[in-house]
GROMACS .gro file of C-alpha atoms in nm:
model
  331
    1MET     CA    1  -0.760   1.363   4.119
    2ASN     CA    2  -0.583   1.250   3.822
    3SER     CA    3  -0.746   1.009   3.574
    4PRO     CA    4  -0.566   0.686   3.556
    5LEU     CA    5  -0.675   0.665   3.165
    6ILE     CA    6  -0.375   0.689   2.917
    7ARG     CA    7  -0.478   0.931   2.672
    8ILE     CA    8  -0.351   0.823   2.314
    9GLY     CA    9  -0.308   1.041   2.000
   10VAL     CA   10  -0.215   0.880   1.673
   11PHE     CA   11  -0.036   1.047   1.393
   12TYR     CA   12   0.012   0.902   1.056
   13ASP     CA   13   0.256   1.005   0.791
   14GLY     CA   14   0.027   0.918   0.531
   15ASN     CA   15   0.274   0.829   0.226
   16TYR     CA   16   0.484   0.634   0.500
   17PHE     CA   17   0.175   0.433   0.605
   18LEU     CA   18   0.057   0.354   0.250
   19LYS     CA   19   0.412   0.252   0.135
   20ILE     CA   20   0.416  -0.001   0.440
   21SER     CA   21   0.061  -0.129   0.325
   22ASP     CA   22   0.165  -0.165  -0.020
   23TYR     CA   23   0.457  -0.392   0.086
   24TYR     CA   24   0.273  -0.628   0.294
   25TYR     CA   25  -0.018  -0.648   0.005
   26PHE     CA   26   0.231  -0.695  -0.297
   27GLN     CA   27   0.572  -0.788  -0.142
   28HIS     CA   28   0.535  -0.978   0.177
   29GLU     CA   29   0.416  -1.361   0.191
   30ARG     CA   30   0.099  -1.219   0.380
   31LYS     CA   31  -0.015  -1.054   0.079
   32ALA     CA   32  -0.270  -0.843   0.260
   33ARG     CA   33  -0.319  -0.472   0.337
   34ILE     CA   34  -0.281  -0.323   0.653
   35SER     CA   35  -0.607  -0.290   0.860
   36MET     CA   36  -0.613   0.045   1.033
   37GLU     CA   37  -0.872  -0.074   1.288
   38GLY     CA   38  -0.651  -0.356   1.368
   39LEU     CA   39  -0.354  -0.125   1.368
   40HIS     CA   40  -0.539   0.101   1.650
   41GLU     CA   41  -0.644  -0.202   1.855
   42TYR     CA   42  -0.257  -0.314   1.838
   43ILE     CA   43  -0.146   0.022   1.968
   44ARG     CA   44  -0.392   0.012   2.232
   45HIS     CA   45  -0.237  -0.284   2.363
   46GLN     CA   46   0.117  -0.201   2.294
   47VAL     CA   47   0.058   0.130   2.488
   48ALA     CA   48  -0.110  -0.056   2.799
   49GLU     CA   49   0.182  -0.282   2.810
   50GLU     CA   50   0.454   0.008   2.795
   51GLU     CA   51   0.247   0.223   3.063
   52ASP     CA   52   0.177  -0.101   3.285
   53VAL     CA   53  -0.221  -0.047   3.293
   54ASP     CA   54  -0.518  -0.225   3.202
   55VAL     CA   55  -0.581  -0.236   2.838
   56ARG     CA   56  -0.930  -0.076   2.921
   57LEU     CA   57  -0.723   0.229   3.040
   58SER     CA   58  -0.551   0.263   2.735
   59GLN     CA   59  -0.755   0.445   2.481
   60ILE     CA   60  -0.714   0.634   2.144
   61ILE     CA   61  -0.873   0.968   2.176
   62ASP     CA   62  -0.760   1.138   1.850
   63ALA     CA   63  -0.598   1.009   1.519
   64HIS     CA   64  -0.479   1.233   1.210
   65PHE     CA   65  -0.380   1.158   0.887
   66PHE     CA   66  -0.132   1.359   0.681
   67ARG     CA   67  -0.074   1.322   0.307
   68GLY     CA   68   0.016   1.503  -0.012
   69ARG     CA   69  -0.280   1.473  -0.279
   70LEU     CA   70  -0.328   1.535  -0.655
   71SER     CA   71  -0.540   1.809  -0.749
   72ALA     CA   72  -0.869   1.730  -0.916
   73THR     CA   73  -0.713   1.824  -1.265
   74GLU     CA   74  -0.437   1.576  -1.210
   75ALA     CA   75  -0.630   1.299  -1.096
   76ARG     CA   76  -0.882   1.302  -1.381
   77ASP     CA   77  -0.841   0.919  -1.409
   78LYS     CA   78  -1.127   0.770  -1.266
   79ASP     CA   79  -0.906   0.499  -1.096
   80ARG     CA   80  -0.699   0.745  -0.918
   81LEU     CA   81  -1.003   0.911  -0.776
   82PHE     CA   82  -1.190   0.601  -0.688
   83HIS     CA   83  -0.867   0.502  -0.475
   84ASP     CA   84  -0.848   0.830  -0.324
   85ARG     CA   85  -1.218   0.825  -0.211
   86LEU     CA   86  -1.187   0.452  -0.100
   87LEU     CA   87  -0.908   0.588   0.110
   88ASP     CA   88  -1.150   0.878   0.248
   89ASP     CA   89  -1.411   0.611   0.327
   90ILE     CA   90  -1.187   0.415   0.550
   91LEU     CA   91  -1.048   0.728   0.747
   92MET     CA   92  -1.377   0.843   0.780
   93ASN     CA   93  -1.513   0.522   0.893
   94MET     CA   94  -1.225   0.528   1.172
   95SER     CA   95  -1.285   0.877   1.279
   96ILE     CA   96  -0.925   0.957   1.175
   97SER     CA   97  -0.894   1.349   1.084
   98THR     CA   98  -0.747   1.402   0.744
   99HIS     CA   99  -0.522   1.669   0.649
  100TYR     CA  100  -0.424   1.711   0.266
  101MET     CA  101  -0.176   1.934   0.108
  102PRO     CA  102  -0.118   1.964  -0.307
  103LEU     CA  103   0.139   1.773  -0.432
  104LYS     CA  104   0.398   2.001  -0.651
  105THR     CA  105   0.554   1.917  -0.937
  106ARG     CA  106   0.922   1.968  -0.977
  107ASP     CA  107   1.161   1.865  -1.233
  108GLY     CA  108   0.870   1.660  -1.377
  109ARG     CA  109   0.798   1.464  -1.079
  110LEU     CA  110   0.509   1.508  -0.833
  111GLN     CA  111   0.661   1.596  -0.493
  112GLU     CA  112   0.525   1.621  -0.142
  113LYS     CA  113   0.631   1.929   0.061
  114GLY     CA  114   0.541   2.061   0.394
  115VAL     CA  115   0.343   1.759   0.530
  116ASP     CA  116   0.604   1.684   0.789
  117VAL     CA  117   0.593   2.039   0.921
  118TRP     CA  118   0.216   2.035   0.935
  119LEU     CA  119   0.195   1.715   1.092
  120ALA     CA  120   0.470   1.831   1.373
  121LEU     CA  121   0.261   2.166   1.436
  122GLU     CA  122  -0.063   1.988   1.480
  123ALA     CA  123   0.093   1.729   1.712
  124LEU     CA  124   0.255   1.944   1.919
  125GLU     CA  125  -0.050   2.174   1.937
  126LEU     CA  126  -0.291   1.905   2.036
  127ALA     CA  127  -0.066   1.735   2.282
  128LEU     CA  128  -0.052   2.050   2.458
  129HIS     CA  129  -0.450   2.109   2.427
  130LYS     CA  130  -0.580   1.760   2.464
  131SER     CA  131  -0.298   1.670   2.699
  132PHE     CA  132  -0.212   1.348   2.547
  133ASP     CA  133  -0.002   1.062   2.773
  134VAL     CA  134   0.136   0.896   2.459
  135ILE     CA  135   0.161   1.006   2.091
  136VAL     CA  136   0.208   0.755   1.844
  137LEU     CA  137   0.372   0.830   1.550
  138ILE     CA  138   0.374   0.625   1.245
  139ALA     CA  139   0.672   0.759   1.037
  140GLY     CA  140   1.020   0.706   0.945
  141ASP     CA  141   1.154   1.051   0.834
  142SER     CA  142   1.461   1.223   1.049
  143ASP     CA  143   1.268   1.547   0.986
  144TYR     CA  144   1.021   1.437   1.303
  145VAL     CA  145   1.320   1.441   1.526
  146PRO     CA  146   1.248   1.816   1.654
  147LEU     CA  147   0.892   1.723   1.710
  148ILE     CA  148   0.978   1.395   1.928
  149LYS     CA  149   1.235   1.639   2.125
  150LYS     CA  150   0.989   1.904   2.202
  151LEU     CA  151   0.734   1.644   2.310
  152ASN     CA  152   0.971   1.505   2.551
  153THR     CA  153   0.996   1.853   2.693
  154ILE     CA  154   0.640   1.840   2.804
  155GLY     CA  155   0.628   1.518   2.929
  156THR     CA  156   0.452   1.353   2.652
  157ARG     CA  157   0.581   1.001   2.578
  158VAL     CA  158   0.632   0.917   2.212
  159MET     CA  159   0.575   0.556   2.059
  160LEU     CA  160   0.728   0.517   1.721
  161LEU     CA  161   0.606   0.274   1.481
  162ASN     CA  162   0.869   0.178   1.224
  163TRP     CA  163   0.957  -0.058   0.980
  164ASP     CA  164   1.292  -0.197   0.829
  165PHE     CA  165   1.251  -0.395   0.502
  166LYS     CA  166   1.371  -0.407   0.155
  167TYR     CA  167   1.275  -0.580  -0.156
  168VAL     CA  168   1.327  -0.559  -0.535
  169ASP     CA  169   1.024  -0.410  -0.698
  170PHE     CA  170   0.878  -0.491  -1.048
  171LYS     CA  171   1.104  -0.281  -1.239
  172GLY     CA  172   1.407  -0.462  -1.073
  173GLU     CA  173   1.512  -0.186  -0.856
  174ASN     CA  174   1.632  -0.224  -0.466
  175ARG     CA  175   1.378  -0.065  -0.251
  176VAL     CA  176   1.464   0.002   0.109
  177THR     CA  177   1.274   0.138   0.393
  178ARG     CA  178   1.413   0.197   0.726
  179ALA     CA  179   1.357   0.455   1.003
  180SER     CA  180   1.577   0.741   1.086
  181GLN     CA  181   1.822   0.614   1.400
  182GLN     CA  182   1.754   0.953   1.539
  183LEU     CA  183   1.378   0.920   1.550
  184LEU     CA  184   1.465   0.564   1.722
  185GLU     CA  185   1.715   0.718   1.979
  186HIS     CA  186   1.465   0.995   2.114
  187SER     CA  187   1.135   0.785   2.105
  188THR     CA  188   1.031   0.688   2.433
  189TYR     CA  189   0.889   0.371   2.282
  190PRO     CA  190   1.030   0.258   1.955
  191VAL     CA  191   0.835  -0.043   1.786
  192ALA     CA  192   1.005  -0.262   1.532
  193MET     CA  193   0.680  -0.352   1.349
  194HIS     CA  194   0.861  -0.564   1.099
  195ASP     CA  195   0.960  -0.809   1.376
  196VAL     CA  196   0.656  -0.791   1.567
  197ILE     CA  197   0.451  -0.862   1.246
  198ASP     CA  198   0.671  -1.144   1.115
  199ASN     CA  199   0.715  -1.332   1.485
  200GLY     CA  200   0.346  -1.261   1.538
  201LEU     CA  201   0.220  -1.414   1.207
  202ALA     CA  202   0.469  -1.749   1.273
  203SER     CA  203   0.313  -1.788   1.613
  204ALA     CA  204  -0.053  -1.730   1.472
  205ASP     CA  205  -0.088  -1.442   1.728
  206GLU     CA  206  -0.464  -1.316   1.696
  207LEU     CA  207  -0.356  -0.945   1.774
  208ILE     CA  208  -0.121  -0.973   1.468
  209GLU     CA  209  -0.328  -1.158   1.234
  210SER     CA  210  -0.596  -0.851   1.308
  211LEU     CA  211  -0.334  -0.589   1.161
  212PHE     CA  212  -0.439  -0.730   0.827
  213VAL     CA  213  -0.724  -0.682   0.615
  214ASN     CA  214  -0.918  -1.030   0.571
  215THR     CA  215  -0.962  -1.084   0.196
  216PRO     CA  216  -1.225  -1.353   0.076
  217GLU     CA  217  -1.108  -1.628  -0.124
  218PRO     CA  218  -1.119  -1.586  -0.499
  219ALA     CA  219  -1.379  -1.771  -0.661
  220SER     CA  220  -1.231  -2.062  -0.876
  221TYR     CA  221  -1.229  -2.028  -1.264
  222PRO     CA  222  -1.226  -2.332  -1.509
  223SER     CA  223  -0.884  -2.422  -1.635
  224VAL     CA  224  -0.880  -2.300  -2.003
  225LYS     CA  225  -0.630  -2.317  -2.278
  226PRO     CA  226  -0.476  -1.985  -2.336
  227ILE     CA  227  -0.602  -1.884  -2.672
  228ARG     CA  228  -0.525  -1.533  -2.877
  229PRO     CA  229  -0.790  -1.323  -3.006
  230THR     CA  230  -0.800  -1.268  -3.350
  231GLY     CA  231  -0.972  -0.954  -3.568
  232PRO     CA  232  -1.019  -0.621  -3.384
  233THR     CA  233  -0.890  -0.752  -3.034
  234ALA     CA  234  -0.565  -0.888  -3.147
  235ALA     CA  235  -0.256  -0.717  -3.027
  236GLY     CA  236  -0.205  -0.417  -3.254
  237PRO     CA  237  -0.105  -0.036  -3.241
  238VAL     CA  238  -0.121   0.163  -2.890
  239GLY     CA  239  -0.478   0.181  -2.775
  240THR     CA  240  -0.610  -0.136  -2.920
  241VAL     CA  241  -0.796  -0.332  -2.675
  242GLY     CA  242  -0.734  -0.695  -2.612
  243ILE     CA  243  -0.858  -1.018  -2.428
  244SER     CA  244  -0.635  -1.284  -2.311
  245THR     CA  245  -0.542  -1.495  -2.044
  246ILE     CA  246  -0.285  -1.433  -1.772
  247LYS     CA  247   0.042  -1.633  -1.815
  248ASN     CA  248   0.242  -1.568  -1.505
  249LEU     CA  249   0.218  -1.345  -1.175
  250LYS     CA  250   0.495  -1.257  -0.930
  251ASN     CA  251   0.553  -1.007  -0.694
  252GLY     CA  252   0.325  -0.741  -0.823
  253PHE     CA  253   0.396  -0.789  -1.187
  254GLY     CA  254   0.252  -1.029  -1.453
  255PHE     CA  255   0.225  -1.128  -1.829
  256VAL     CA  256  -0.077  -1.136  -2.055
  257VAL     CA  257  -0.057  -1.409  -2.319
  258MET     CA  258  -0.001  -1.238  -2.652
  259PRO     CA  259   0.234  -1.401  -2.899
  260PRO     CA  260   0.508  -1.356  -3.007
  261ASN     CA  261   0.595  -1.137  -2.702
  262ASN     CA  262   0.365  -1.194  -2.370
  263LEU     CA  263   0.272  -0.852  -2.253
  264PHE     CA  264   0.404  -0.725  -1.916
  265PHE     CA  265   0.154  -0.540  -1.671
  266SER     CA  266   0.185  -0.453  -1.310
  267TYR     CA  267  -0.032  -0.369  -0.994
  268ALA     CA  268  -0.016   0.015  -1.126
  269ASP     CA  269  -0.193  -0.094  -1.463
  270MET     CA  270  -0.501  -0.241  -1.301
  271ALA     CA  271  -0.791  -0.054  -1.421
  272GLU     CA  272  -1.025  -0.188  -1.164
  273GLY     CA  273  -0.993  -0.461  -0.895
  274ASP     CA  274  -0.727  -0.587  -0.702
  275PHE     CA  275  -0.384  -0.732  -0.820
  276ASN     CA  276  -0.378  -1.001  -0.578
  277ASP     CA  277  -0.743  -1.145  -0.667
  278LEU     CA  278  -0.574  -1.244  -1.001
  279ARG     CA  279  -0.472  -1.601  -1.048
  280GLU     CA  280  -0.291  -1.762  -1.347
  281GLY     CA  281  -0.526  -1.830  -1.620
  282ASP     CA  282  -0.754  -1.566  -1.560
  283TRP     CA  283  -0.910  -1.389  -1.857
  284VAL     CA  284  -0.841  -1.016  -1.863
  285GLU     CA  285  -0.915  -0.709  -2.095
  286PHE     CA  286  -0.650  -0.477  -2.147
  287THR     CA  287  -0.497  -0.196  -2.356
  288VAL     CA  288  -0.199  -0.215  -2.562
  289GLY     CA  289   0.041   0.034  -2.443
  290ARG     CA  290   0.420   0.119  -2.458
  291ASN     CA  291   0.666   0.114  -2.158
  292HIS     CA  292   0.954   0.344  -2.067
  293ARG     CA  293   1.175   0.116  -2.317
  294ASP     CA  294   0.935   0.146  -2.604
  295GLU     CA  295   0.818  -0.197  -2.590
  296ASP     CA  296   0.477  -0.321  -2.603
  297CYS     CA  297   0.270  -0.393  -2.262
  298ALA     CA  298  -0.060  -0.397  -2.125
  299ARG     CA  299  -0.233  -0.127  -1.960
  300ASN     CA  300  -0.592  -0.094  -1.830
  301VAL     CA  301  -0.605  -0.441  -1.704
  302ARG     CA  302  -0.929  -0.583  -1.560
  303LYS     CA  303  -1.058  -0.916  -1.498
  304VAL     CA  304  -1.343  -1.064  -1.727
  305GLN     CA  305  -1.536  -1.355  -1.778
  306ALA     CA  306  -1.395  -1.633  -2.010
  307PRO     CA  307  -1.546  -1.616  -2.346
  308ALA     CA  308  -1.859  -1.831  -2.446
  309GLU     CA  309  -1.766  -2.138  -2.681
  310GLY     CA  310  -1.818  -2.033  -3.013
  311ASP     CA  311  -1.668  -1.660  -2.997
  312ASP     CA  312  -1.472  -1.561  -3.292
  313TYR     CA  313  -1.127  -1.684  -3.107
  314GLU     CA  314  -0.864  -1.931  -3.231
  315GLU     CA  315  -0.614  -2.128  -3.021
  316GLU     CA  316  -0.260  -2.038  -2.948
  317SER     CA  317  -0.019  -2.194  -3.155
  318GLU     CA  318   0.229  -2.349  -2.951
  319GLU     CA  319   0.533  -2.275  -3.206
  320HIS     CA  320   0.477  -1.898  -3.125
  321GLU     CA  321   0.428  -1.931  -2.744
  322HIS     CA  322   0.707  -1.731  -2.579
  323GLU     CA  323   0.830  -1.782  -2.224
  324SER     CA  324   0.905  -1.450  -2.134
  325ALA     CA  325   0.732  -1.444  -1.772
  326GLY     CA  326   0.922  -1.392  -1.474
  327SER     CA  327   1.197  -1.202  -1.615
  328PRO     CA  328   1.237  -0.843  -1.514
  329GLU     CA  329   1.403  -0.764  -1.865
  330ARG     CA  330   1.079  -0.725  -2.013
  331LEU     CA  331   1.000  -0.408  -1.790
   0.00000   0.00000   0.00000
């Protein structure tokens, strides 16, 4: 007698998923990362609806995450290692099997090679051995079309979670994420997650709200007048450590008060903590660096407590204040 249970296997193209999560954290008005726990719950409900069964009979029995990863030598920076370990902790707690391949350097750039082939082979093999009824694919690359075609031949339905959005990044460059049309055409259940999420948030749908990690409200800090450090912490040569306040924040980048030209920084320059926890007026410590245009910028940014009265700082001169925040030209 066949079991009425719908057996679900979930397969993540890790680089694609992290790109989606970054979009909602830095660009989308929701300003929160995707919760994998919430995503799995959504998958169970969506599969149950498509398969016309009670959600209790819609169960994820296996989940796999595929991604290219830096070697230990290339990831010496403690911040990179921390975020890799943080991701591993989340995946382990969710009982998601991880599959990593080393990133390769080609033409001076790190590139991910072979991950899609590995995912496809594992998904097909596990679909045969574990008799998945539905495979949920979180991906957008046309390289997965042969996998979907092969799954169709063995009677395994494919649900494709895909996103379609565009935005201007902190470098002023246009970024577009869109699933392959061939993927959409061959999938049994294509789900346009960008529409699902926006409509669900607008109607305060609890299932959609649970797709995001809940972040605590940041503690309030007393309003302080921006001041410029003097002595050894003043802006100086590359490598100089400074401390000042945040002037502006927008879409994953901001400026630190440091006349005559406020110093640009982005979420990638955070040494610790989350960019979205920062607020204008917060005090930060940073290291003076240079960007690709050979202009001063702030690196290794981290939030610190406001200095106590009597510390060796002087007020910022109004005549030197330079309103450069919010302009991508400072990149």
